[in-house]
Amino acid sequence: MPPQQRADAHRARCVVTRMLPGTALDRLRERHDVLVWEGELPPSREALVGLVRDAEGLLALLTDRIDPELMDAAPKLRAVSNYAVGFDNIDVAGATARGIAIGNTPDALTDATAELTLALLMARARGIVEGDAFVRSGAWRTWSPTAFLGAGLTGATMAVIGPGRIGTAVADRARGLRMRVLVQGRQDSREHLRAVLAESDVVSLHCPLTPETALLIDGRTLAWMKPGAILINTSRGGLVDLDAVADALDAGRLGGAALDTMDPEPVPLGHRILSTPRVTVTPHIGSGTAAARAAMADAAVDNLLLALDGERMRFPVNTVAGRANASSTPVPPSTSSTDRPI
């Protein structure tokens, strides 16, 4: 249940680093003094530091780096609510040590991201983007029994790397297409990963970006993959070595790739991945439905309202009550979820 308005509540200064969809910001404005960064691009580092100097609450995006330097520049900061499932942009341990509550927005984007994952898979397996471009170019002259031969999915094997909320939702949908699903979880060994990759026609990434998973898909693991397999990434761009993917595609070892996230973002126009055949890219739109983005905004605002009232966030990442509660004891950040996409 969303937090209720309290007539005698303190009006805190809150910073929101981008305009959000829906009506959630109206609820935040009713309770607190809100400054929204209205630029199309994220605030620069210098601008962000200036914005948060007197802030008690911060509603941030993945593009905002919340590190010790920033937190020390904001001595009044009590709560950071990340408009995302992931929080690899935040030094959670540093925030916990400073008594700053951290929250995120899981659940709201699970279905949207799972749907995009399947959409990317189908687009890549059947060459839909290339077919559309072929028609629009005027090159289509007749129906041909040998043109645009894609890969069938019925009976194919999908590897879900990271069986959290979104990975599980993708697996459920894949089974609905009569695909066989293999899972690589956090506790599974590297040998298990190698076996899963070798057996799978599709590899779909849904794990968090951590020191252990950074560049999980590189030249070595790509060599483990079944020849002709399709790689899908709707999680974090830092999981994948783009140059290694391009190499595997050029060599014919990889059948295709569909990427909603890349590192860096946006990927430079001159990057070779954009000119490599059999690659489909989208601009980080995994959560991009109107309903999902509005639900994320509601969850993020609920987190801030609760934390600024000295209560537990709706979706807490750590368990401190915030700087307003001097008796709170900092504890290590939660690591229970295996999902960390946007």
JSON list of N, CA and C in Angstrom, two decimals, residues 153-160 171 174-183 196 199-202 226:
[
{"chain": "A", "resi": 153, "resn": "LEU", "atom": "N", "xyz": [12.19, -22.01, -33.51]},
{"chain": "A", "resi": 153, "resn": "LEU", "atom": "CA", "xyz": [12.34, -22.03, -32.05]},
{"chain": "A", "resi": 153, "resn": "LEU", "atom": "C", "xyz": [11.67, -23.23, -31.40]},
{"chain": "A", "resi": 154, "resn": "THR", "atom": "N", "xyz": [10.66, -23.78, -32.03]},
{"chain": "A", "resi": 154, "resn": "THR", "atom": "CA", "xyz": [9.99, -24.95, -31.46]},
{"chain": "A", "resi": 154, "resn": "THR", "atom": "C", "xyz": [10.97, -26.10, -31.32]},
{"chain": "A", "resi": 155, "resn": "GLY", "atom": "N", "xyz": [11.12, -26.59, -30.10]},
{"chain": "A", "resi": 155, "resn": "GLY", "atom": "CA", "xyz": [12.05, -27.68, -29.84]},
{"chain": "A", "resi": 155, "resn": "GLY", "atom": "C", "xyz": [13.48, -27.24, -29.60]},
{"chain": "A", "resi": 156, "resn": "ALA", "atom": "N", "xyz": [13.77, -25.94, -29.79]},
{"chain": "A", "resi": 156, "resn": "ALA", "atom": "CA", "xyz": [15.12, -25.45, -29.55]},
{"chain": "A", "resi": 156, "resn": "ALA", "atom": "C", "xyz": [15.38, -25.34, -28.05]},
{"chain": "A", "resi": 157, "resn": "THR", "atom": "N", "xyz": [16.65, -25.29, -27.67]},
{"chain": "A", "resi": 157, "resn": "THR", "atom": "CA", "xyz": [17.05, -25.20, -26.27]},
{"chain": "A", "resi": 157, "resn": "THR", "atom": "C", "xyz": [17.51, -23.79, -25.94]},
{"chain": "A", "resi": 158, "resn": "MET", "atom": "N", "xyz": [16.95, -23.22, -24.87]},
{"chain": "A", "resi": 158, "resn": "MET", "atom": "CA", "xyz": [17.35, -21.88, -24.40]},
{"chain": "A", "resi": 158, "resn": "MET", "atom": "C", "xyz": [18.07, -21.99, -23.07]},
{"chain": "A", "resi": 159, "resn": "ALA", "atom": "N", "xyz": [19.19, -21.31, -22.96]},
{"chain": "A", "resi": 159, "resn": "ALA", "atom": "CA", "xyz": [19.87, -21.17, -21.68]},
{"chain": "A", "resi": 159, "resn": "ALA", "atom": "C", "xyz": [19.47, -19.84, -21.05]},
{"chain": "A", "resi": 160, "resn": "VAL", "atom": "N", "xyz": [18.95, -19.88, -19.84]},
{"chain": "A", "resi": 160, "resn": "VAL", "atom": "CA", "xyz": [18.63, -18.68, -19.08]},
{"chain": "A", "resi": 160, "resn": "VAL", "atom": "C", "xyz": [19.74, -18.51, -18.05]},
{"chain": "A", "resi": 171, "resn": "ALA", "atom": "N", "xyz": [11.86, -17.79, -19.05]},
{"chain": "A", "resi": 171, "resn": "ALA", "atom": "CA", "xyz": [11.81, -19.24, -19.15]},
{"chain": "A", "resi": 171, "resn": "ALA", "atom": "C", "xyz": [10.37, -19.73, -19.30]},
{"chain": "A", "resi": 174, "resn": "ALA", "atom": "N", "xyz": [9.33, -19.04, -22.84]},
{"chain": "A", "resi": 174, "resn": "ALA", "atom": "CA", "xyz": [10.01, -19.93, -23.77]},
{"chain": "A", "resi": 174, "resn": "ALA", "atom": "C", "xyz": [9.38, -21.32, -23.77]},
{"chain": "A", "resi": 175, "resn": "ARG", "atom": "N", "xyz": [9.03, -21.80, -22.59]},
{"chain": "A", "resi": 175, "resn": "ARG", "atom": "CA", "xyz": [8.36, -23.11, -22.53]},
{"chain": "A", "resi": 175, "resn": "ARG", "atom": "C", "xyz": [7.01, -23.07, -23.23]},
{"chain": "A", "resi": 176, "resn": "GLY", "atom": "N", "xyz": [6.35, -21.90, -23.20]},
{"chain": "A", "resi": 176, "resn": "GLY", "atom": "CA", "xyz": [5.10, -21.75, -23.93]},
{"chain": "A", "resi": 176, "resn": "GLY", "atom": "C", "xyz": [5.28, -21.87, -25.44]},
{"chain": "A", "resi": 177, "resn": "LEU", "atom": "N", "xyz": [6.49, -21.60, -25.91]},
{"chain": "A", "resi": 177, "resn": "LEU", "atom": "CA", "xyz": [6.83, -21.77, -27.33]},
{"chain": "A", "resi": 177, "resn": "LEU", "atom": "C", "xyz": [7.35, -23.18, -27.60]},
{"chain": "A", "resi": 178, "resn": "ARG", "atom": "N", "xyz": [7.25, -24.04, -26.60]},
{"chain": "A", "resi": 178, "resn": "ARG", "atom": "CA", "xyz": [7.73, -25.42, -26.67]},
{"chain": "A", "resi": 178, "resn": "ARG", "atom": "C", "xyz": [9.24, -25.49, -26.85]},
{"chain": "A", "resi": 179, "resn": "MET", "atom": "N", "xyz": [9.91, -24.57, -26.20]},
{"chain": "A", "resi": 179, "resn": "MET", "atom": "CA", "xyz": [11.37, -24.62, -26.12]},
{"chain": "A", "resi": 179, "resn": "MET", "atom": "C", "xyz": [11.78, -25.36, -24.85]},
{"chain": "A", "resi": 180, "resn": "ARG", "atom": "N", "xyz": [12.93, -25.98, -24.90]},
{"chain": "A", "resi": 180, "resn": "ARG", "atom": "CA", "xyz": [13.53, -26.60, -23.73]},
{"chain": "A", "resi": 180, "resn": "ARG", "atom": "C", "xyz": [14.39, -25.55, -23.04]},
{"chain": "A", "resi": 181, "resn": "VAL", "atom": "N", "xyz": [14.32, -25.46, -21.72]},
{"chain": "A", "resi": 181, "resn": "VAL", "atom": "CA", "xyz": [15.02, -24.42, -20.98]},
{"chain": "A", "resi": 181, "resn": "VAL", "atom": "C", "xyz": [16.05, -25.03, -20.03]},
{"chain": "A", "resi": 182, "resn": "LEU", "atom": "N", "xyz": [17.28, -24.53, -20.12]},
{"chain": "A", "resi": 182, "resn": "LEU", "atom": "CA", "xyz": [18.34, -24.86, -19.17]},
{"chain": "A", "resi": 182, "resn": "LEU", "atom": "C", "xyz": [18.66, -23.59, -18.38]},
{"chain": "A", "resi": 183, "resn": "VAL", "atom": "N", "xyz": [19.07, -23.76, -17.14]},
{"chain": "A", "resi": 183, "resn": "VAL", "atom": "CA", "xyz": [19.27, -22.61, -16.24]},
{"chain": "A", "resi": 183, "resn": "VAL", "atom": "C", "xyz": [20.68, -22.63, -15.66]},
{"chain": "A", "resi": 196, "resn": "VAL", "atom": "N", "xyz": [26.05, -25.91, -20.22]},
{"chain": "A", "resi": 196, "resn": "VAL", "atom": "CA", "xyz": [24.80, -25.26, -20.64]},
{"chain": "A", "resi": 196, "resn": "VAL", "atom": "C", "xyz": [25.00, -24.52, -21.96]},
{"chain": "A", "resi": 199, "resn": "GLU", "atom": "N", "xyz": [25.14, -26.70, -25.10]},
{"chain": "A", "resi": 199, "resn": "GLU", "atom": "CA", "xyz": [23.93, -27.42, -25.47]},
{"chain": "A", "resi": 199, "resn": "GLU", "atom": "C", "xyz": [22.81, -26.51, -25.98]},
{"chain": "A", "resi": 200, "resn": "SER", "atom": "N", "xyz": [22.99, -25.20, -25.86]},
{"chain": "A", "resi": 200, "resn": "SER", "atom": "CA", "xyz": [21.88, -24.27, -26.07]},
{"chain": "A", "resi": 200, "resn": "SER", "atom": "C", "xyz": [21.91, -23.60, -27.44]},
{"chain": "A", "resi": 201, "resn": "ASP", "atom": "N", "xyz": [20.72, -23.51, -28.04]},
{"chain": "A", "resi": 201, "resn": "ASP", "atom": "CA", "xyz": [20.56, -22.81, -29.32]},
{"chain": "A", "resi": 201, "resn": "ASP", "atom": "C", "xyz": [20.39, -21.31, -29.09]},
{"chain": "A", "resi": 202, "resn": "VAL", "atom": "N", "xyz": [19.93, -20.95, -27.91]},
{"chain": "A", "resi": 202, "resn": "VAL", "atom": "CA", "xyz": [19.73, -19.55, -27.53]},
{"chain": "A", "resi": 202, "resn": "VAL", "atom": "C", "xyz": [20.30, -19.35, -26.14]},
{"chain": "A", "resi": 226, "resn": "LYS", "atom": "N", "xyz": [27.31, -23.35, -28.49]},
{"chain": "A", "resi": 226, "resn": "LYS", "atom": "CA", "xyz": [26.96, -24.20, -29.62]},
{"chain": "A", "resi": 226, "resn": "LYS", "atom": "C", "xyz": [27.09, -23.42, -30.92]}
]
